[in-house]
């Protein structure tokens, strides 16, 4: 097995020995990138020692939005960065919607955005369709991306900043036996020559960021605990060009027990095809039945289409009980950062990766000091303070409006209100709680209660039939 041996880990770079198997060679931090990085003012824990002869070394497991964003931030911040990703062409079954603020915050080029959605249709169990988007300003839109394109872009940008991107499968992690001793990561490295099993390789690092998704091995290694998860199932369907015109800037969301008892079905436009999918937490064995129902609901608009790809993947429903242990932190899906009701995860993955990396950069004084758990905990405190209300509100909405078909009818009816649309889009596009109008808020409360009362009455009548 190839390994990276460090004579004295704190203060020395690894020795570069040769072996019959592959030896990981860590890239030097990109000096020009450091000059452009805004140095942070928060100091490391007083007890953490300075590192001599090298910079802090951090490994990121997983190369999705969370991993890519974390790797770029670390590399620009003076930290020696390794990113390990098994599937460089991974296409996660994800609707692919990103808020407008993400384009600006992460400086995303417009050519990786397949579609700019300015109209949405929310379609009730009885196929009543409500048009959403009438309150959007001319420059506002929801971006639609393909994960394989977005993920590759973020990884490439991290590599350009100085991170070493490794095509490998993370196997396990040996925890340190002393306070500032290294973590030893074991993985199979793939270089296109070693066959499907790869070359067994190991590397020593000071800290680890787990960005390896819902089935995170990093999470298991720190006993992060389990969580409820949904199964997302999606088909990419190539439809006739004249039908694709209908979806040029339009996305559809279907609700009803037929498409999902606790989520929704979707038709989202991509570059030259549509993504049709659904998800469920409570009825996972029936996921293909729900997918068939989603296609059936959209049949007239996708008629003549050809399925070009089928995808399925678990999606977390709430944060893990434990997201941090010593110098190991979880981000993105590995931490459980997917919202209920909407199922949004891309923005929160990238944001959590960046926030975690910023905490490491700040705590290590741009890679000059060792970090401790207290440094990484600042990331969790900031994250929870910023986004906990959003997760809580969406959790309540899902419990109230996704519990029955009559409740879903009420939800769709409520979405027709312009004030609801404005508040919803403003909060979604900019990830800030939009300030409300007290009078309109009162009207909304009354209308919501009215819709729920009607929904309950309808449910009672249906129960009698």
Coordinates of C-alpha atoms in Angstrom, one line a residue:
X1 CA 0.0 0.0 0.0
X2 CA 1.3 3.4 -0.9
X3 CA 1.6 5.8 2.0
X4 CA 2.8 9.3 2.8
X5 CA 5.3 9.2 5.7
X6 CA 6.0 12.3 7.8
X7 CA 9.0 12.1 10.1
X8 CA 7.6 14.7 12.4
X9 CA 4.2 15.7 11.2
X10 CA 3.9 19.1 13.0
X11 CA 6.3 21.3 11.3
X12 CA 7.5 19.2 8.4
X13 CA 6.3 18.5 4.9
X14 CA 6.0 14.9 3.8
X15 CA 9.0 13.1 2.4
X16 CA 8.7 12.1 -1.2
X17 CA 9.5 8.4 -1.3
X18 CA 8.9 6.2 -4.3
X19 CA 7.0 2.9 -4.3
X20 CA 5.6 0.3 -6.7
X21 CA 2.1 1.9 -6.0
X22 CA 1.1 5.5 -6.4
X23 CA 2.4 7.9 -3.8
X24 CA 0.3 11.0 -3.1
X25 CA 2.2 14.2 -3.9
X26 CA 0.7 17.2 -2.3
X27 CA 0.6 20.4 -4.2
X28 CA 2.2 23.6 -2.9
X29 CA -0.1 26.4 -2.0
X30 CA -0.7 28.7 -4.9
X31 CA 1.2 31.9 -3.8
X32 CA -0.5 34.3 -6.2
X33 CA -3.9 33.2 -4.9
X34 CA -2.9 34.0 -1.4
X35 CA -2.1 37.6 -2.3
X36 CA -5.7 38.1 -3.4
X37 CA -7.3 36.5 -0.3
X38 CA -8.7 38.8 2.3
X39 CA -7.0 37.8 5.5
X40 CA -9.3 37.2 8.4
X41 CA -9.2 38.9 11.8
X42 CA -10.3 36.0 14.1
X43 CA -7.3 34.4 15.8
X44 CA -6.8 30.7 16.4
X45 CA -7.2 29.2 19.9
X46 CA -4.4 30.4 22.1
X47 CA -3.3 26.8 22.8
X48 CA -2.9 25.8 19.2
X49 CA 0.8 25.7 18.1
X50 CA 2.3 27.4 15.1
X51 CA 3.3 25.1 12.3
X52 CA 6.9 25.4 11.1
X53 CA 8.1 24.6 7.7
X54 CA 4.8 24.0 6.0
X55 CA 1.2 25.1 6.1
X56 CA -1.9 23.5 7.7
X57 CA -3.0 20.5 5.6
X58 CA -6.7 19.8 5.2
X59 CA -8.4 17.0 3.2
X60 CA -11.9 17.3 1.8
X61 CA -13.8 14.1 1.0
X62 CA -16.3 14.7 -1.8
X63 CA -16.2 16.9 -4.8
X64 CA -19.7 18.3 -5.1
X65 CA -20.7 21.9 -4.4
X66 CA -19.8 21.7 -0.7
X67 CA -16.4 20.1 -1.4
X68 CA -15.5 22.3 -4.3
X69 CA -16.4 25.5 -2.5
X70 CA -14.5 24.4 0.6
X71 CA -11.4 23.5 -1.4
X72 CA -11.3 26.8 -3.2
X73 CA -11.6 28.8 0.0
X74 CA -9.0 26.8 1.8
X75 CA -6.5 27.0 -1.1
X76 CA -6.9 30.7 -1.4
X77 CA -6.6 31.1 2.3
X78 CA -3.1 29.6 2.5
X79 CA -4.1 26.1 3.5
X80 CA -2.5 23.1 1.8
X81 CA -5.7 21.5 0.4
X82 CA -6.5 18.0 -0.9
X83 CA -9.9 17.1 -2.4
X84 CA -10.7 13.4 -3.0
X85 CA -13.6 12.6 -5.3
X86 CA -14.5 9.2 -6.7
X87 CA -16.8 10.2 -9.6
X88 CA -15.5 13.1 -11.6
X89 CA -18.5 12.9 -14.0
X90 CA -21.1 12.4 -11.2
X91 CA -24.6 13.4 -12.2
X92 CA -26.7 13.4 -9.0
X93 CA -30.4 13.1 -9.5
X94 CA -31.1 16.7 -8.5
X95 CA -33.6 19.1 -9.9
X96 CA -30.7 21.5 -10.3
X97 CA -32.3 24.7 -9.2
X98 CA -30.1 27.4 -7.7
X99 CA -31.1 30.9 -6.3
X100 CA -30.0 34.1 -8.0
X101 CA -27.9 35.0 -5.1
X102 CA -25.7 32.0 -5.6
X103 CA -24.7 33.2 -9.1
X104 CA -23.3 36.4 -7.5
X105 CA -21.9 35.0 -4.3
X106 CA -20.0 32.2 -6.0
X107 CA -19.2 34.2 -9.1
X108 CA -20.7 31.6 -11.4
X109 CA -20.4 32.1 -15.2
X110 CA -23.7 32.3 -17.0
X111 CA -22.7 29.6 -19.5
X112 CA -22.9 26.9 -16.9
X113 CA -26.6 27.8 -16.3
X114 CA -28.8 25.8 -18.7
X115 CA -32.0 27.8 -18.2
X116 CA -33.2 30.9 -16.5
X117 CA -36.6 30.0 -15.1
X118 CA -38.9 33.0 -14.7
X119 CA -42.2 31.1 -14.6
X120 CA -43.4 28.2 -12.6
X121 CA -46.5 26.2 -12.5
X122 CA -47.7 24.7 -9.3
X123 CA -50.2 21.9 -10.1
X124 CA -52.6 20.6 -7.5
X125 CA -53.8 17.0 -7.0
X126 CA -56.9 17.8 -9.1
X127 CA -54.6 19.3 -11.8
X128 CA -55.5 23.0 -11.0
X129 CA -52.5 24.9 -12.2
X130 CA -51.3 28.2 -10.7
X131 CA -48.8 30.4 -12.5
X132 CA -46.0 31.6 -10.2
X133 CA -43.4 34.2 -11.1
X134 CA -45.5 37.3 -11.9
X135 CA -43.8 39.3 -9.2
X136 CA -40.2 38.7 -10.5
X137 CA -38.2 41.7 -11.7
X138 CA -36.8 41.6 -15.2
X139 CA -33.3 40.6 -14.0
X140 CA -34.5 37.9 -11.6
X141 CA -34.6 34.2 -12.3
X142 CA -34.0 30.7 -10.9
X143 CA -31.0 29.1 -12.4
X144 CA -31.2 25.5 -13.7
X145 CA -27.9 23.6 -13.8
X146 CA -26.7 20.1 -14.4
X147 CA -24.7 18.9 -11.4
X148 CA -22.0 17.3 -13.4
X149 CA -21.3 20.7 -15.0
X150 CA -21.5 22.8 -11.8
X151 CA -19.5 20.3 -9.7
X152 CA -16.7 20.1 -12.3
X153 CA -16.5 23.9 -12.6
X154 CA -16.2 24.3 -8.8
X155 CA -13.5 21.6 -8.6
X156 CA -11.5 23.1 -11.5
X157 CA -11.6 26.5 -9.9
X158 CA -10.4 25.0 -6.6
X159 CA -7.5 23.3 -8.5
X160 CA -6.6 26.6 -10.2
X161 CA -6.5 28.2 -6.7
X162 CA -3.9 25.6 -5.6
X163 CA -5.9 22.6 -4.3
X164 CA -4.9 19.1 -5.3
X165 CA -7.8 17.3 -6.8
X166 CA -7.5 13.5 -6.5
X167 CA -9.7 11.0 -8.3
X168 CA -10.1 8.4 -5.5
X169 CA -12.5 6.5 -3.3
X170 CA -12.2 7.3 0.4
X171 CA -12.1 4.1 2.4
X172 CA -11.5 4.9 6.1
X173 CA -9.8 7.3 8.5
X174 CA -7.4 6.6 11.4
X175 CA -8.0 9.0 14.2
X176 CA -5.1 10.6 16.0
X177 CA -3.8 9.1 19.2
X178 CA -2.4 12.4 20.5
X179 CA -3.8 15.9 20.5
X180 CA -2.1 17.4 17.5
X181 CA -1.2 14.2 15.7
X182 CA -2.4 13.7 12.1
X183 CA -5.5 11.9 10.7
X184 CA -4.5 9.2 8.4
X185 CA -6.8 8.9 5.4
X186 CA -6.9 5.7 3.3
X187 CA -8.3 5.7 -0.2
X188 CA -8.1 4.0 -3.5
X189 CA -6.5 6.2 -6.1
X190 CA -7.6 6.0 -9.7
X191 CA -5.3 7.1 -12.5
X192 CA -6.8 5.3 -15.4
X193 CA -4.2 2.5 -15.3
X194 CA -4.8 0.6 -12.1
X195 CA -8.2 -1.0 -13.1
X196 CA -11.4 -0.7 -11.3
X197 CA -10.0 -1.3 -7.8
X198 CA -7.5 1.5 -7.9
X199 CA -4.3 1.8 -5.9
X200 CA -4.4 1.7 -2.1
X201 CA -3.0 5.0 -0.9
X202 CA -2.8 6.9 2.4
X203 CA -2.1 10.5 3.4
X204 CA -1.8 12.4 6.7
X205 CA -3.7 15.6 7.3
X206 CA -4.4 18.0 10.1
X207 CA -8.1 18.3 9.6
X208 CA -10.9 16.8 7.5
X209 CA -14.1 18.1 5.9
X210 CA -16.7 15.5 5.1
X211 CA -18.5 16.6 2.0
X212 CA -19.3 13.1 0.8
X213 CA -23.1 13.1 0.6
X214 CA -25.9 11.5 2.4
X215 CA -24.1 8.1 2.7
X216 CA -21.0 9.9 4.2
X217 CA -18.2 7.6 5.3
X218 CA -16.7 10.5 7.1
X219 CA -19.9 10.9 9.1
X220 CA -19.8 7.2 10.0
X221 CA -16.2 7.5 11.1
X222 CA -17.1 10.1 13.7
X223 CA -20.3 8.4 14.8
X224 CA -22.4 11.4 13.5
X225 CA -25.6 9.5 13.9
X226 CA -28.4 8.6 11.4
X227 CA -31.1 10.7 9.9
X228 CA -34.3 10.3 8.0
X229 CA -33.7 10.5 4.2
X230 CA -35.7 10.7 1.1
X231 CA -35.1 8.8 -2.1
X232 CA -35.0 11.0 -5.2
X233 CA -35.7 9.4 -8.5
X234 CA -35.2 11.3 -11.8
X235 CA -35.3 10.6 -15.5
X236 CA -33.7 12.9 -18.0
X237 CA -36.0 13.0 -21.0
X238 CA -35.2 14.3 -24.5
X239 CA -38.4 15.7 -25.8
X240 CA -39.2 17.1 -29.3
X241 CA -37.9 20.6 -30.0
X242 CA -41.3 22.1 -30.3
X243 CA -42.2 20.8 -26.8
X244 CA -38.9 21.9 -25.4
X245 CA -39.9 25.5 -26.4
X246 CA -42.7 25.2 -23.8
X247 CA -40.1 24.6 -21.1
X248 CA -37.7 27.3 -22.3
X249 CA -38.1 29.3 -19.1
X250 CA -40.7 27.3 -17.3
X251 CA -40.6 24.7 -14.5
X252 CA -43.4 22.6 -13.1
X253 CA -44.1 21.2 -9.7
X254 CA -46.8 18.6 -9.1
X255 CA -48.3 17.8 -5.7
X256 CA -50.6 14.9 -4.8
X257 CA -50.6 11.5 -3.2
X258 CA -50.1 10.0 -6.7
X259 CA -46.7 11.6 -7.3
X260 CA -45.5 11.6 -3.6
X261 CA -47.2 11.3 -0.2
X262 CA -44.7 13.7 1.4
X263 CA -42.9 15.6 -1.4
X264 CA -43.6 16.7 -4.9
X265 CA -42.9 15.7 -8.5
X266 CA -41.1 18.0 -10.9
X267 CA -40.4 18.8 -14.5
X268 CA -37.3 21.1 -14.7
X269 CA -35.7 22.3 -18.0
X270 CA -32.1 21.6 -18.8
X271 CA -30.0 22.5 -21.8
X272 CA -31.6 20.2 -24.4
X273 CA -33.9 18.0 -22.3
X274 CA -36.1 18.0 -19.2
X275 CA -35.5 16.4 -15.8
X276 CA -38.6 14.6 -14.6
X277 CA -38.5 13.3 -11.0
X278 CA -40.0 12.8 -7.6
X279 CA -39.0 11.8 -4.1
X280 CA -40.3 10.3 -0.9
X281 CA -39.3 9.6 2.7
X282 CA -42.2 7.5 3.9
X283 CA -42.8 5.2 0.9
X284 CA -39.4 4.5 -0.6
X285 CA -40.3 1.1 -2.1
X286 CA -43.0 2.8 -4.2
X287 CA -40.7 5.4 -5.7
X288 CA -41.0 4.0 -9.3
X289 CA -44.8 4.1 -9.0
X290 CA -44.6 7.8 -8.0
X291 CA -42.3 8.4 -10.9
X292 CA -44.7 6.8 -13.4
X293 CA -47.5 9.0 -12.0
X294 CA -45.4 12.1 -12.4
X295 CA -44.8 11.2 -16.1
X296 CA -48.5 10.6 -16.4
X297 CA -49.4 14.0 -15.0
X298 CA -47.0 15.7 -17.5
X299 CA -47.7 13.3 -20.4
X300 CA -49.1 15.8 -22.9
X301 CA -46.1 18.1 -22.6
X302 CA -43.4 15.3 -22.8
X303 CA -45.1 13.1 -25.3
X304 CA -42.7 11.6 -27.8
X305 CA -39.8 12.0 -25.4
X306 CA -37.0 9.5 -25.0
X307 CA -35.4 8.7 -21.6
X308 CA -31.7 9.3 -21.9
X309 CA -30.6 8.8 -18.3
X310 CA -32.1 7.4 -15.1
X311 CA -30.8 8.5 -11.7
X312 CA -31.6 7.8 -8.0
X313 CA -30.0 9.1 -4.8
X314 CA -30.7 9.5 -1.1
X315 CA -31.4 13.0 0.2
X316 CA -31.2 13.9 3.9
X317 CA -34.3 15.3 5.6
X318 CA -32.7 17.0 8.6
X319 CA -29.2 17.7 10.1
X320 CA -27.3 14.9 11.6
X321 CA -27.2 14.7 15.4
X322 CA -23.5 15.3 15.3
X323 CA -21.7 17.5 12.7
X324 CA -18.4 18.0 14.3
X325 CA -15.8 16.0 16.2
X326 CA -12.4 17.3 17.1
X327 CA -10.9 18.4 13.8
X328 CA -13.4 16.8 11.5
X329 CA -16.5 18.7 10.3
X330 CA -19.4 17.8 8.0
X331 CA -20.9 20.0 5.3
X332 CA -23.6 19.7 2.6
X333 CA -25.6 16.6 2.4
X334 CA -23.2 14.8 4.7
X335 CA -24.3 17.2 7.5
X336 CA -27.9 17.0 6.4
X337 CA -28.4 20.4 4.9
X338 CA -31.4 19.9 2.6
X339 CA -34.5 21.9 3.2
X340 CA -37.9 20.2 3.7
X341 CA -40.9 21.2 1.6
X342 CA -38.6 22.5 -1.3
X343 CA -35.8 19.9 -1.1
X344 CA -33.2 22.6 -1.9
X345 CA -29.6 21.6 -1.2
X346 CA -27.2 23.0 -3.8
X347 CA -26.8 26.5 -2.4
X348 CA -26.7 25.3 1.2
X349 CA -24.1 22.7 0.3
X350 CA -21.8 25.3 -1.3
X351 CA -22.4 27.8 1.5
X352 CA -21.7 25.4 4.3
X353 CA -18.5 24.3 2.5
X354 CA -17.3 27.8 2.2
X355 CA -18.3 28.7 5.8
X356 CA -16.5 25.7 7.2
X357 CA -13.4 26.5 5.2
X358 CA -13.5 30.2 6.3
X359 CA -13.5 29.1 9.9
X360 CA -10.4 26.9 9.3
X361 CA -8.6 29.7 7.5
X362 CA -9.5 32.2 10.3
X363 CA -8.6 29.8 13.1
X364 CA -5.3 28.8 11.5
X365 CA -4.3 32.3 10.7
X366 CA -4.2 31.5 7.0
X367 CA -2.6 28.1 7.5
X368 CA 0.1 29.1 9.9
X369 CA -1.4 27.5 13.1
X370 CA -3.0 24.2 14.0
X371 CA -6.7 24.3 14.3
X372 CA -8.8 22.9 17.2
X373 CA -12.5 21.9 17.5
X374 CA -13.3 25.3 18.9
X375 CA -12.2 26.9 15.6
X376 CA -14.5 24.6 13.6
X377 CA -17.3 25.1 16.0
X378 CA -17.5 28.7 14.9
X379 CA -18.7 27.5 11.6
X380 CA -21.6 25.5 13.2
X381 CA -22.6 28.5 15.4
X382 CA -22.7 30.8 12.4
X383 CA -24.5 28.3 10.2
X384 CA -27.2 27.6 12.8
X385 CA -27.8 31.2 13.6
X386 CA -28.1 32.1 9.9
X387 CA -30.2 29.2 8.5
X388 CA -32.0 27.4 11.4
X389 CA -35.1 29.6 11.0
X390 CA -35.3 28.8 7.3
X391 CA -35.2 25.0 7.9
X392 CA -37.8 25.3 10.7
X393 CA -40.3 27.3 8.7
X394 CA -40.0 24.9 5.7
X395 CA -40.4 21.9 8.1
X396 CA -43.6 23.4 9.4
X397 CA -44.9 24.1 5.9
X398 CA -44.3 20.5 4.8
X399 CA -46.1 19.1 7.9
X400 CA -49.1 21.5 7.4
X401 CA -49.5 21.4 3.6
X402 CA -48.1 18.0 2.5
X403 CA -50.2 15.8 4.8
X404 CA -53.2 15.2 2.5
X405 CA -54.5 16.0 -0.9
X406 CA -57.0 18.6 0.4
X407 CA -54.2 20.4 2.2
X408 CA -52.2 20.4 -1.0
X409 CA -55.1 21.9 -2.8
X410 CA -55.1 24.6 -0.2
X411 CA -51.4 25.1 -0.6
X412 CA -51.7 25.6 -4.4
X413 CA -54.6 28.0 -3.9
X414 CA -52.5 30.0 -1.5
X415 CA -49.7 30.2 -4.1
X416 CA -52.0 32.1 -6.4
X417 CA -51.7 35.2 -4.1
X418 CA -49.3 37.8 -5.4
X419 CA -48.1 38.7 -1.9
X420 CA -47.3 35.0 -1.2
X421 CA -45.3 34.8 -4.4
X422 CA -43.4 38.0 -3.7
X423 CA -42.4 36.9 -0.2
X424 CA -41.6 33.4 -1.4
X425 CA -39.4 34.5 -4.3
X426 CA -37.7 37.2 -2.4
X427 CA -36.7 34.8 0.4
X428 CA -35.7 32.0 -2.1
X429 CA -33.7 34.2 -4.5
X430 CA -31.7 36.1 -1.9
X431 CA -31.7 33.7 1.1
X432 CA -32.9 36.4 3.4
X433 CA -36.2 36.7 5.2
X434 CA -38.1 39.3 3.2
X435 CA -39.6 42.1 5.3
X436 CA -43.4 41.8 5.2
X437 CA -46.2 44.3 5.2
X438 CA -48.2 44.0 8.5
X439 CA -51.6 44.5 6.8
X440 CA -50.7 42.0 4.0
X441 CA -49.4 39.5 6.6
X442 CA -52.7 39.7 8.4
X443 CA -54.6 39.1 5.2
X444 CA -52.3 36.2 4.4
X445 CA -52.9 34.6 7.8
X446 CA -56.7 34.9 7.3
X447 CA -56.5 33.5 3.8
X448 CA -54.3 30.6 5.0
X449 CA -56.7 29.7 7.7
X450 CA -59.6 29.9 5.3
X451 CA -57.8 27.6 2.8
X452 CA -57.0 25.1 5.6
X453 CA -60.6 25.1 6.8
X454 CA -61.8 24.4 3.3
X455 CA -59.2 21.7 2.9
X456 CA -60.3 20.1 6.2
X457 CA -64.0 20.2 5.2
X458 CA -63.1 18.7 1.8
X459 CA -61.2 15.9 3.5
X460 CA -64.1 15.1 5.8
X461 CA -66.5 15.0 2.8
X462 CA -64.1 12.7 0.9
X463 CA -63.9 10.4 4.0
X464 CA -67.7 9.9 3.8
X465 CA -67.6 8.8 0.2

